[in-house]
CSV table of C-alpha atoms and ligand atoms in Angstrom, one decimal:
chain,number,residue,atom,x,y,z
I,652,MET,CA,84.2,135.6,89.4
I,653,SER,CA,82.9,133.3,86.8
I,654,SER,CA,85.7,134.0,84.5
I,655,SER,CA,89.5,133.6,84.8
I,656,SER,CA,91.4,136.8,85.6
I,657,MET,CA,94.8,138.2,85.2
I,658,LEU,CA,96.6,140.7,87.4
I,659,PHE,CA,99.1,143.2,86.0
I,660,ARG,CA,101.3,145.4,88.1
I,661,GLY,CA,101.5,148.6,86.2
I,662,GLY,CA,103.2,151.9,87.0
I,663,ARG,CA,100.1,153.1,88.8
I,664,GLY,CA,99.4,150.1,90.9
I,665,ILE,CA,97.2,147.0,90.4
I,666,ARG,CA,94.9,146.5,87.6
I,667,LEU,CA,92.7,143.5,87.5
I,668,LEU,CA,91.7,142.5,84.0
I,669,ALA,CA,88.9,139.9,83.9
I,670,PHE,CA,88.4,138.1,80.7
I,671,GLN,CA,86.2,135.2,79.6
I,672,TYR,CA,87.6,134.5,76.2
I,673,PHE,CA,91.3,134.9,75.3
I,674,PRO,CA,91.6,132.6,72.3
I,675,THR,CA,95.2,133.3,71.7
I,676,LEU,CA,96.1,132.0,75.1
I,677,THR,CA,94.0,129.0,75.5
I,678,THR,CA,96.2,126.5,73.7
I,679,ALA,CA,98.1,125.1,76.7
I,680,SER,CA,96.1,123.1,79.2
I,681,ALA,CA,98.8,121.5,81.5
I,682,SER,CA,98.6,122.9,85.0
I,683,SER,CA,101.6,121.3,86.6
I,684,SER,CA,104.3,123.8,85.7
I,685,ILE,CA,102.5,127.1,85.9
I,686,ARG,CA,103.3,129.6,88.5
I,687,ILE,CA,100.5,131.4,90.1
I,688,VAL,CA,101.3,134.9,91.1
I,689,SER,CA,99.0,137.1,93.0
I,690,PHE,CA,99.8,140.7,93.8
I,691,SER,CA,98.7,142.2,97.0
I,692,SER,CA,97.9,145.9,97.3
I,693,TYR,CA,97.6,145.9,101.0
I,694,PRO,CA,99.4,147.3,103.0
I,695,TYR,CA,102.4,147.5,100.6
I,696,PRO,CA,101.4,148.3,97.0
I,697,THR,CA,104.4,146.5,95.6
I,698,SER,CA,104.2,143.2,97.4
I,699,TYR,CA,103.4,140.0,95.7
I,700,LYS,CA,103.1,136.3,96.3
I,701,ILE,CA,104.2,133.4,94.2
I,702,PHE,CA,102.6,130.0,94.4
I,703,SER,CA,102.9,126.8,92.6
I,704,SER,CA,99.9,125.8,90.6
I,705,ASN,CA,99.4,122.7,92.7
I,706,HIS,CA,97.5,124.6,95.4
I,707,CYS,CA,94.4,124.8,93.2
I,708,THR,CA,92.7,122.7,90.7
I,709,PHE,CA,92.2,124.8,87.6
I,710,GLN,CA,90.0,124.2,84.7
I,711,ASN,CA,91.2,125.4,81.3
I,712,ILE,CA,94.4,126.8,82.8
I,713,PHE,CA,96.8,128.2,80.3
I,714,THR,CA,100.5,129.2,80.2
I,715,LEU,CA,101.2,132.9,80.0
I,716,SER,CA,104.4,134.8,79.4
I,717,LEU,CA,103.1,138.3,79.3
I,718,THR,CA,104.7,141.5,80.2
I,719,SER,CA,102.7,144.5,81.3
I,720,PRO,CA,103.3,147.8,79.6
I,721,SER,CA,105.5,148.9,82.5
I,722,GLY,CA,107.7,145.9,82.2
I,723,CYS,CA,106.4,144.2,85.4
I,724,GLY,CA,105.7,140.6,84.7
I,725,VAL,CA,103.4,138.0,85.2
I,726,VAL,CA,100.1,137.4,86.3
I,727,GLY,CA,97.7,135.1,88.0
I,728,CYS,CA,94.8,133.0,87.2
I,729,SER,CA,92.1,133.0,89.8
I,730,LYS,CA,89.6,130.4,88.8
I,731,MET,CA,89.2,127.8,91.5
I,732,ALA,CA,87.2,124.7,90.7
I,733,SER,CA,85.6,122.6,93.4
I,734,ALA,CA,88.7,120.6,94.2
I,735,ALA,CA,86.7,117.7,95.7
I,736,GLY,CA,84.4,117.5,92.7
I,737,GLY,CA,80.7,118.4,92.5
I,738,GLU,CA,79.1,121.4,90.9
I,739,ASP,CA,79.4,124.8,92.5
I,740,GLY,CA,76.0,126.2,93.4
I,741,HIS,CA,75.4,129.8,92.2
I,742,PHE,CA,72.7,131.9,93.7
I,743,LYS,CA,71.8,135.6,93.5
I,744,LEU,CA,71.8,137.4,96.8
I,745,SER,CA,71.0,140.8,95.3
I,746,GLU,CA,71.5,142.8,92.1
I,747,THR,CA,75.2,143.2,92.9
I,748,SER,CA,76.0,140.1,95.0
I,749,GLU,CA,76.3,136.4,94.3
I,750,LEU,CA,76.5,133.4,96.6
I,751,ILE,CA,78.7,130.5,95.5
I,752,ILE,CA,78.7,127.1,97.3
I,753,LYS,CA,81.5,124.8,96.6
I,754,LYS,CA,83.4,121.9,98.0
I,755,GLY,CA,87.1,122.4,98.9
I,756,ASP,CA,89.8,123.5,101.2
I,757,ILE,CA,89.4,127.1,102.2
I,758,THR,CA,93.2,127.5,102.6
I,759,ARG,CA,93.5,127.2,98.8
I,760,TRP,CA,90.8,129.6,97.9
I,761,PHE,CA,91.4,133.0,96.4
I,762,VAL,CA,90.0,135.3,93.7
I,763,ASP,CA,92.5,138.1,93.0
I,764,GLY,CA,94.9,138.1,96.0
I,765,ALA,CA,94.1,141.7,96.6
I,766,SER,CA,90.4,142.2,97.5
I,767,ASP,CA,89.7,138.7,98.8
I,768,ALA,CA,89.5,137.3,102.3
I,769,ILE,CA,88.9,133.9,103.9
I,770,VAL,CA,87.1,133.6,107.2
I,771,ASN,CA,88.8,131.6,110.0
I,772,PRO,CA,86.6,129.9,112.5
I,773,ALA,CA,88.9,130.7,115.4
I,774,ASN,CA,88.7,130.6,119.2
I,775,GLN,CA,88.7,133.6,121.5
I,776,ARG,CA,92.5,133.6,122.0
I,777,MET,CA,93.0,133.8,118.3
I,778,LEU,CA,96.4,132.1,118.3
I,779,GLY,CA,95.5,129.0,116.3
I,780,GLY,CA,93.9,125.7,117.1
I,781,GLY,CA,92.6,122.6,115.3
I,782,GLY,CA,90.3,122.2,112.4
I,783,ALA,CA,90.1,124.9,109.8
I,784,ASP,CA,91.9,127.3,112.2
I,785,GLY,CA,94.9,125.0,112.4
I,786,ALA,CA,94.9,124.5,108.6
I,787,ILE,CA,94.8,128.2,108.0
I,788,HIS,CA,97.6,128.9,110.4
I,789,ARG,CA,99.8,126.2,108.8
I,790,ALA,CA,99.2,127.4,105.3
I,791,ALA,CA,99.7,131.1,106.2
I,792,GLY,CA,102.9,130.5,108.1
I,793,ALA,CA,104.2,131.8,111.4
I,794,GLU,CA,103.6,135.4,110.5
I,795,LEU,CA,99.9,134.9,110.9
I,796,ARG,CA,100.3,133.9,114.5
I,797,GLU,CA,102.6,136.9,115.1
I,798,ALA,CA,99.9,139.2,113.6
I,799,CYS,CA,97.2,137.6,115.7
I,800,TYR,CA,99.3,138.0,118.8
I,801,LYS,CA,99.4,141.8,118.1
I,802,VAL,CA,95.6,142.0,118.1
I,803,PRO,CA,94.8,143.6,121.5
I,804,GLU,CA,93.2,141.5,124.2
I,805,VAL,CA,89.8,142.9,125.3
I,806,GLN,CA,90.0,140.7,128.4
I,807,PRO,CA,92.8,138.5,129.5
I,808,GLY,CA,93.2,135.7,126.9
I,809,VAL,CA,90.4,137.1,124.7
I,810,ARG,CA,91.3,138.9,121.4
I,811,CYS,CA,88.0,138.1,119.7
I,812,PRO,CA,84.9,137.5,121.7
I,813,THR,CA,82.3,135.1,120.4
I,814,GLY,CA,80.3,136.6,117.5
I,815,GLU,CA,82.9,139.3,116.8
I,816,ALA,CA,85.5,139.5,114.0
I,817,ARG,CA,89.1,140.7,113.5
I,818,ILE,CA,91.2,141.0,110.4
I,819,THR,CA,94.9,140.3,109.5
I,820,LEU,CA,96.9,139.8,106.4
I,821,GLY,CA,96.9,136.4,104.8
I,822,PHE,CA,100.7,136.1,104.5
I,823,LYS,CA,101.5,132.9,102.6
I,824,LEU,CA,97.9,132.2,101.9
I,825,PRO,CA,96.7,132.9,98.4
I,826,ALA,CA,93.9,135.1,99.7
I,827,SER,CA,95.0,138.6,100.8
I,828,ARG,CA,93.4,138.8,104.2
I,829,VAL,CA,92.1,136.5,107.0
I,830,ILE,CA,89.0,137.5,108.9
I,831,HIS,CA,89.0,135.7,112.2
I,832,THR,CA,85.7,135.1,113.9
I,833,VAL,CA,84.5,133.0,116.8
I,834,GLY,CA,81.4,131.0,116.4
I,835,PRO,CA,79.4,129.7,119.4
I,836,ILE,CA,80.1,126.4,121.2
I,837,TYR,CA,76.6,125.0,120.6
I,838,ASP,CA,76.1,123.2,123.9
I,839,THR,CA,77.2,126.0,126.1
I,840,ASP,CA,76.2,129.2,124.3
I,841,LYS,CA,73.1,131.0,125.7
I,842,ASP,CA,71.8,131.8,122.3
I,843,PRO,CA,73.8,129.9,119.6
I,844,LYS,CA,71.6,131.2,116.7
I,845,ALA,CA,72.2,134.8,117.6
I,846,SER,CA,76.0,134.2,118.2
I,847,LEU,CA,76.4,132.3,114.9
I,848,SER,CA,74.5,135.0,113.0
I,849,SER,CA,76.7,137.7,114.7
I,850,ALA,CA,79.9,135.8,113.5
I,851,TYR,CA,78.7,135.9,109.9
I,852,LYS,CA,77.4,139.5,110.1
I,853,ASN,CA,80.5,140.9,111.8
I,854,SER,CA,82.8,139.1,109.4
I,855,LEU,CA,80.9,140.8,106.5
I,856,THR,CA,81.1,144.1,108.2
I,857,VAL,CA,84.8,143.9,108.7
I,858,ALA,CA,85.2,142.8,105.1
I,859,LYS,CA,83.3,145.8,103.8
I,860,GLU,CA,85.3,148.2,106.1
I,861,ASN,CA,88.4,146.8,104.4
I,862,ASN,CA,87.1,146.9,100.8
I,863,ILE,CA,87.0,143.2,100.5
I,864,LYS,CA,84.9,142.2,97.4
I,865,TYR,CA,85.3,138.5,97.6
I,866,ILE,CA,84.9,136.5,100.8
I,867,ALA,CA,85.0,132.8,101.6
I,868,PHE,CA,83.4,131.2,104.7
I,869,PRO,CA,83.7,127.7,106.0
I,870,SER,CA,80.8,126.3,108.0
I,871,ILE,CA,81.5,128.2,111.2
I,872,SER,CA,81.0,126.2,114.4
I,873,CYS,CA,80.1,123.0,112.5
I,874,GLY,CA,83.3,121.1,113.7
I,875,VAL,CA,84.7,121.2,117.2
I,876,TYR,CA,82.0,123.6,118.3
I,877,GLY,CA,79.2,121.1,117.5
I,878,TYR,CA,76.6,123.2,115.8
I,879,PRO,CA,73.9,121.1,114.1
I,880,PHE,CA,74.4,121.4,110.3
I,881,GLU,CA,70.8,122.1,109.2
I,882,GLU,CA,70.3,124.9,111.6
I,883,ALA,CA,73.8,126.3,110.9
I,884,ALA,CA,73.0,126.4,107.2
I,885,THR,CA,69.8,128.3,107.8
I,886,VAL,CA,71.6,130.9,110.0
I,887,ALA,CA,74.6,131.2,107.6
I,888,ILE,CA,72.7,131.7,104.4
I,889,SER,CA,69.9,133.9,105.8
I,890,THR,CA,72.5,136.2,107.5
I,891,VAL,CA,74.7,136.4,104.4
I,892,LYS,CA,71.6,137.3,102.3
I,893,GLU,CA,70.8,140.1,104.7
I,894,TYR,CA,74.3,141.6,105.1
I,895,ALA,CA,76.2,140.8,101.9
I,896,ASN,CA,75.4,144.2,100.2
I,897,ASP,CA,78.6,145.5,98.6
I,898,ILE,CA,80.4,142.2,98.6
I,899,LYS,CA,80.5,141.0,95.0
I,900,GLU,CA,80.8,137.3,95.8
I,901,VAL,CA,80.3,135.4,99.0
I,902,HIS,CA,81.6,131.8,98.8
I,903,PHE,CA,81.0,128.9,101.1
I,904,VAL,CA,84.0,126.6,100.8
I,905,LEU,CA,82.9,123.3,102.5
I,906,PHE,CA,85.1,120.4,103.3
I,907,ALA,CA,82.6,117.7,103.9
I,908,ASP,CA,80.1,116.2,101.5
I,909,ASP,CA,77.2,116.1,103.9
I,910,ILE,CA,77.7,119.8,104.9
I,911,TYR,CA,78.1,120.8,101.2
I,912,ASN,CA,74.8,119.0,100.4
I,913,ILE,CA,72.9,120.6,103.3
I,914,TRP,CA,74.2,124.1,102.3
I,915,LEU,CA,73.2,123.6,98.7
I,916,ASN,CA,69.7,122.4,99.6
I,917,LYS,CA,69.3,125.2,102.1
I,918,ALA,CA,70.3,127.8,99.5
I,919,LYS,CA,67.8,126.4,97.0
I,920,GLU,CA,65.1,126.6,99.7
I,921,LEU,CA,66.0,130.1,100.9
I,922,LEU,CA,67.2,131.8,97.8
I,923,GLN,CA,65.3,130.3,94.9
I,924,ALA,CA,61.8,130.6,96.4
O,1121,LIG,N1,88.6,124.1,104.5
O,1121,LIG,C1,87.2,124.2,104.7
O,1121,LIG,N2,86.6,123.7,105.7
O,1121,LIG,C2,87.3,123.1,106.7
O,1121,LIG,C3,88.7,122.9,106.6
O,1121,LIG,C4,89.3,123.5,105.5
O,1121,LIG,N3,90.6,123.4,105.3
O,1121,LIG,N4,89.1,122.2,107.7
O,1121,LIG,C5,88.0,122.0,108.5
O,1121,LIG,N5,86.9,122.5,107.8
O,1121,LIG,P1,86.2,123.7,112.9
O,1121,LIG,P2,84.5,125.3,114.7
O,1121,LIG,C6,85.5,122.5,108.3
O,1121,LIG,O1,86.3,122.7,114.0
O,1121,LIG,O2,83.5,124.2,114.8
O,1121,LIG,C7,89.5,125.1,116.3
O,1121,LIG,O3,90.3,124.4,117.1
O,1121,LIG,C8,85.0,121.4,109.2
O,1121,LIG,O4,84.7,120.3,108.5
O,1121,LIG,O5,87.4,124.1,112.2
O,1121,LIG,O6,84.0,126.7,114.5
O,1121,LIG,C9,89.4,126.6,116.7
O,1121,LIG,O7,90.7,127.0,117.2
O,1121,LIG,C10,83.8,122.1,109.8
O,1121,LIG,O8,82.7,121.8,109.0
O,1121,LIG,O9,85.6,125.1,113.6
O,1121,LIG,C11,88.4,126.6,117.7
O,1121,LIG,O10,88.9,126.2,119.0
O,1121,LIG,C12,84.1,123.6,109.8
O,1121,LIG,O11,85.2,123.7,109.0
O,1121,LIG,C13,87.4,125.6,117.2
O,1121,LIG,O12,88.1,124.7,116.4
O,1121,LIG,C14,84.4,124.2,111.1
O,1121,LIG,O13,85.1,123.3,111.9
O,1121,LIG,C15,86.3,126.2,116.3
O,1121,LIG,O14,85.4,125.2,116.1
């Protein structure tokens, strides 16, 4: 979403009100004391999460003390700036879908806490690990590991084969869901391009099946699994272009400057031709 947004919990569930200009509320700009609240409609319509504002860098953040008509309170602000600096890259994937490339920490990303998901570059056991996987598990809390543990094994020690995807709740993460996928280990996979493409495609498929409208990917396989960045960017962006369909926004949230620059240049090459 290019605008900030607010969530109200009303008598009949969640309403997301997006607004771009809210002149009466734009006077305060301090971000240090603001609570960020995101409501989750899945699986329990009344559940909600509260975060300190420090988990995100906000631009033009404002204080709110609003009450919804039903008397249920406050609200969230979902605008996430590129925490590490640099402009976000915006690209059109289709008439209804946008690609956004930004620097940052994927564990802090969210849009509305209800129809958003981050993708975890996991391993086949799906019980946590290093890199982004470790960071996501730490931020989500122990319940994420418990949820992963309940995902049935398809072979001993394999909950998610390479190229497939599974979904859990996000627990303490600001995003509502985590889609776990396993990218290829570049040096040992028989067809790393196909496996990496499957990881992106199946993550998007699982997202659509779960009514996810906003999804954030890291650069799958570009860390411990050793995938060359340039080729990974080509596979990632071309696969997302092909399969994004009903997803409103696909974000790449990239930790490292070099990967961010490669992704941005590749998106210009593939999507602005
Ligand atoms: N936000 C965004 N990107 C990140 C973050 C973060 N918080 N942390 C790291 N990255 P990796 P893989 C980037 O190694 O190569 C784990 O142990 C990182 O800079 O996390 O798919 C799993 O359990 C890199 O560009 O994933 C598996 O065993 C990218 O995320 C194995 O690593 C992916 O790096 C998966 O390896």
